[in-house]
């Protein structure tokens, strides 16, 4: 809002207040106190709401409408001045605020009328109120009502009580018809509204009928001379107390503001509560709930750039939104246009750009968070997969080396030992020196074979590849220098990395027992549940093993983690050691 | 059991070994030792064909052979024992694994041998093993037995055996008959029988197990 406009508004309000004070204190026809208070309270609160609405919703006409209603409400006070001109103007303007109120209600909450018909209704309302007031003034002689002290009615052509009465008879149905039309339109607005607008319409649904009822009763009271309405008490109630209902008008503005403020808080809270990496559908639902706009759509540009789809898979055209919908692009990562993601929301939110910006920023942040999380997740998956591949490649290399040793060096050594054995049996008896030499050579060859066998075994046990876990673990236990028992090992085969991991867990654990607690006994148990195998090695040694002591256990933990498993070590001092590996076997 | 050993005719052997040099070496070794090498195969499939045609007395088979280089020899050995009970089988292994051993012995330990490949370096011992298997005995490589006997144990009835009984036990586990044990340990067969009875009662094994079943019973006990 420009400074000039603000200046005009404030000056107008000051003028109205001054006018009100003058009207109250200038001597004239006596006024009931309650009437004065109500007049001032209602009028000034509309003016205040008008200024506030103008400040808050500068693009909307609501501020203007509130202000106009406030002025039109206060204008009739001129009728209390003891001079002919203000008296005439004041009385002429008496019913005008009703048209302004109807205008405000029909324009709520955007400040715009929705159709030509409604423009017609509003124009008809203003026209009827002014016209009826003019015609009525033509025939009204103030002296007949308020006595000779009243100023003159400058518009009076011919004072006629009969004409006034006739006009009253017409006024009642026309006024009622206009009121009912306005009410019906308001109800229809509420019915067709969705999302934010519908919520903003709710308070109006309560206020409008009350004000219409008041207006109807006042119309009837003015245009008929029923004894019920002629007493002072009735006057005080009708014009003093009941019009306090009109304070609900400015309350509408307050409600609208509160709605936005609540929504702002809710959006902030919702985004904090939103679980990280929630899918876009969930994000939309959360934002829609927090914002109070059930129609909120979160639409993403399709990868081929052909269009936008919302989270429910419906196509969205950001350039041509449906009537009453507004498109807000989300702040992009690189400010690229067109935006990758847009919010499509109810038109009622257009006067809350801050709220929309906040929502867009929250959505953008949540999506960015989800994207980063997905990226990290993908990277983690890649790292996991590559770690598994590295371990698998290592296993494959070990298997290959073992096979090469078996097919190459070991076979050759066996062939050599065979040849030496045959040579020895040929020279036996004939050349004792040569026989002894050959004997020594055979022994060397046999030891080389035995050493190579243990080496190859250590690199990769052929029995694991050939028969699986039971034979391989049995072999470990038979070779262990520690008294070890095995409980059932599942006989079925598992993928090679799983078997190798389980095998190395047992192997490393038994080696540790042999190293740190040679006098202990150990138990090896391998159990299989639906999705995992649990390898457990317990000993009754001194305990006190720490996962971070030495690279053996840490390497083992890495190895188990490479297939998505977990290694757990319980080793209280004096309580033995339990090594437990859970390995997914799918 | 229909293994027949005639003093006149030499034992007829079929060799299955994929390493050519070793296969030829084995042929010569066995030939020199007075056995007749009736045929030689480089893989299990060829071995089964040869056995079907030649009906040898003994088959000498490497465990790891093409195509998968895992336990082809073992599978072939079991098939041979089932289809041609007159043919004994000695399986040669690079590694001695009790899992394979039990696979081989489980059906019927008679006429089956499981020895380390490097035993070929001792011609006499090696040919003796072949002859024993051909005669219907079981031959278990001493390395396996030694390892099983030497395993550390706690609260085991094995610890109550005397040294002599332990020696008898090891020889039983190698598949030796009472006769052979008596010869090896310089005892009378009667003494061996006494030791065997004592061992069985100390270990809680069924005493009625004959020579051929007792090797399994003893091995299973040692393996526990």
mmCIF file of C-alpha atoms in Angstrom, chain A residues 402-403 406 410-411 414-415 417-418 421-422 424 426 442 446 449 453 456-457 462-463 466-467 471 474-475 477-484 519-521 540, chain B residues 17-19 21-22 25-26 28-29 32 62 64 68-71 94-100 116-118 120-123 143 147-148 151-154 223:
data_model
loop_
_atom_site.group_PDB
_atom_site.id
_atom_site.type_symbol
_atom_site.label_atom_id
_atom_site.label_comp_id
_atom_site.label_asym_id
_atom_site.label_seq_id
_atom_site.Cartn_x
_atom_site.Cartn_y
_atom_site.Cartn_z
ATOM 1 C CA UNK A 402 43.213 -72.784 -4.457
ATOM 2 C CA UNK A 403 42.184 -74.488 -7.688
ATOM 3 C CA UNK A 406 45.440 -78.033 -6.693
ATOM 4 C CA UNK A 410 50.023 -79.960 -5.852
ATOM 5 C CA UNK A 411 49.560 -82.374 -8.777
ATOM 6 C CA UNK A 414 52.332 -85.661 -6.175
ATOM 7 C CA UNK A 415 53.681 -86.783 -9.549
ATOM 8 C CA UNK A 417 56.622 -87.947 -5.098
ATOM 9 C CA UNK A 418 55.297 -90.839 -7.171
ATOM 10 C CA UNK A 421 58.778 -93.495 -4.771
ATOM 11 C CA UNK A 422 59.160 -95.634 -7.881
ATOM 12 C CA UNK A 424 63.350 -95.683 -4.610
ATOM 13 C CA UNK A 426 63.878 -99.717 -8.131
ATOM 14 C CA UNK A 442 60.474 -88.323 -0.997
ATOM 15 C CA UNK A 446 55.642 -85.277 1.066
ATOM 16 C CA UNK A 449 52.650 -81.500 -0.318
ATOM 17 C CA UNK A 453 47.729 -78.568 1.324
ATOM 18 C CA UNK A 456 45.588 -74.065 -0.015
ATOM 19 C CA UNK A 457 43.071 -74.974 2.680
ATOM 20 C CA UNK A 462 37.595 -76.819 -1.142
ATOM 21 C CA UNK A 463 35.213 -78.691 1.137
ATOM 22 C CA UNK A 466 32.024 -78.927 -2.499
ATOM 23 C CA UNK A 467 29.789 -79.824 0.418
ATOM 24 C CA UNK A 471 31.541 -80.385 6.206
ATOM 25 C CA UNK A 474 33.262 -79.954 10.890
ATOM 26 C CA UNK A 475 36.703 -79.737 9.298
ATOM 27 C CA UNK A 477 36.353 -78.150 14.485
ATOM 28 C CA UNK A 478 38.418 -81.280 13.842
ATOM 29 C CA UNK A 479 41.500 -79.160 13.264
ATOM 30 C CA UNK A 480 40.913 -76.795 16.164
ATOM 31 C CA UNK A 481 43.443 -77.116 18.985
ATOM 32 C CA UNK A 482 40.583 -76.313 21.363
ATOM 33 C CA UNK A 483 38.027 -78.870 22.531
ATOM 34 C CA UNK A 484 35.059 -77.909 20.422
ATOM 35 C CA UNK A 519 42.377 -74.245 27.795
ATOM 36 C CA UNK A 520 38.760 -73.400 27.158
ATOM 37 C CA UNK A 521 36.122 -75.451 25.425
ATOM 38 C CA UNK A 540 34.213 -70.686 28.621
ATOM 39 C CA UNK B 17 42.791 -89.174 -12.986
ATOM 40 C CA UNK B 18 42.599 -86.012 -15.067
ATOM 41 C CA UNK B 19 46.270 -85.019 -14.736
ATOM 42 C CA UNK B 21 51.413 -87.188 -16.075
ATOM 43 C CA UNK B 22 50.086 -88.477 -12.790
ATOM 44 C CA UNK B 25 52.841 -92.449 -13.437
ATOM 45 C CA UNK B 26 50.137 -94.367 -11.598
ATOM 46 C CA UNK B 28 53.541 -97.550 -14.416
ATOM 47 C CA UNK B 29 53.640 -97.784 -10.644
ATOM 48 C CA UNK B 32 55.578 -102.438 -11.893
ATOM 49 C CA UNK B 62 40.774 -88.957 -8.069
ATOM 50 C CA UNK B 64 38.311 -83.833 -8.192
ATOM 51 C CA UNK B 68 33.276 -79.184 -12.141
ATOM 52 C CA UNK B 69 36.456 -80.177 -10.302
ATOM 53 C CA UNK B 70 34.584 -80.796 -7.060
ATOM 54 C CA UNK B 71 33.547 -84.317 -6.015
ATOM 55 C CA UNK B 94 44.181 -83.981 -2.076
ATOM 56 C CA UNK B 95 42.534 -82.962 1.177
ATOM 57 C CA UNK B 96 41.258 -85.387 3.749
ATOM 58 C CA UNK B 97 37.799 -84.339 4.815
ATOM 59 C CA UNK B 98 35.634 -86.477 7.065
ATOM 60 C CA UNK B 99 32.521 -85.145 5.343
ATOM 61 C CA UNK B 100 33.604 -86.800 2.093
ATOM 62 C CA UNK B 116 45.603 -89.068 0.502
ATOM 63 C CA UNK B 117 47.116 -88.688 -2.931
ATOM 64 C CA UNK B 118 50.621 -88.339 -1.588
ATOM 65 C CA UNK B 120 51.684 -92.845 -3.941
ATOM 66 C CA UNK B 121 55.175 -91.919 -2.776
ATOM 67 C CA UNK B 122 55.320 -95.137 -0.758
ATOM 68 C CA UNK B 123 54.807 -97.806 -3.370
ATOM 69 C CA UNK B 143 46.149 -88.961 8.546
ATOM 70 C CA UNK B 147 43.725 -86.093 13.399
ATOM 71 C CA UNK B 148 40.478 -87.395 14.870
ATOM 72 C CA UNK B 151 41.519 -83.864 18.844
ATOM 73 C CA UNK B 152 41.464 -82.132 22.212
ATOM 74 C CA UNK B 153 38.560 -83.398 24.288
ATOM 75 C CA UNK B 154 37.075 -82.720 27.642
ATOM 76 C CA UNK B 223 34.121 -87.341 14.925
#
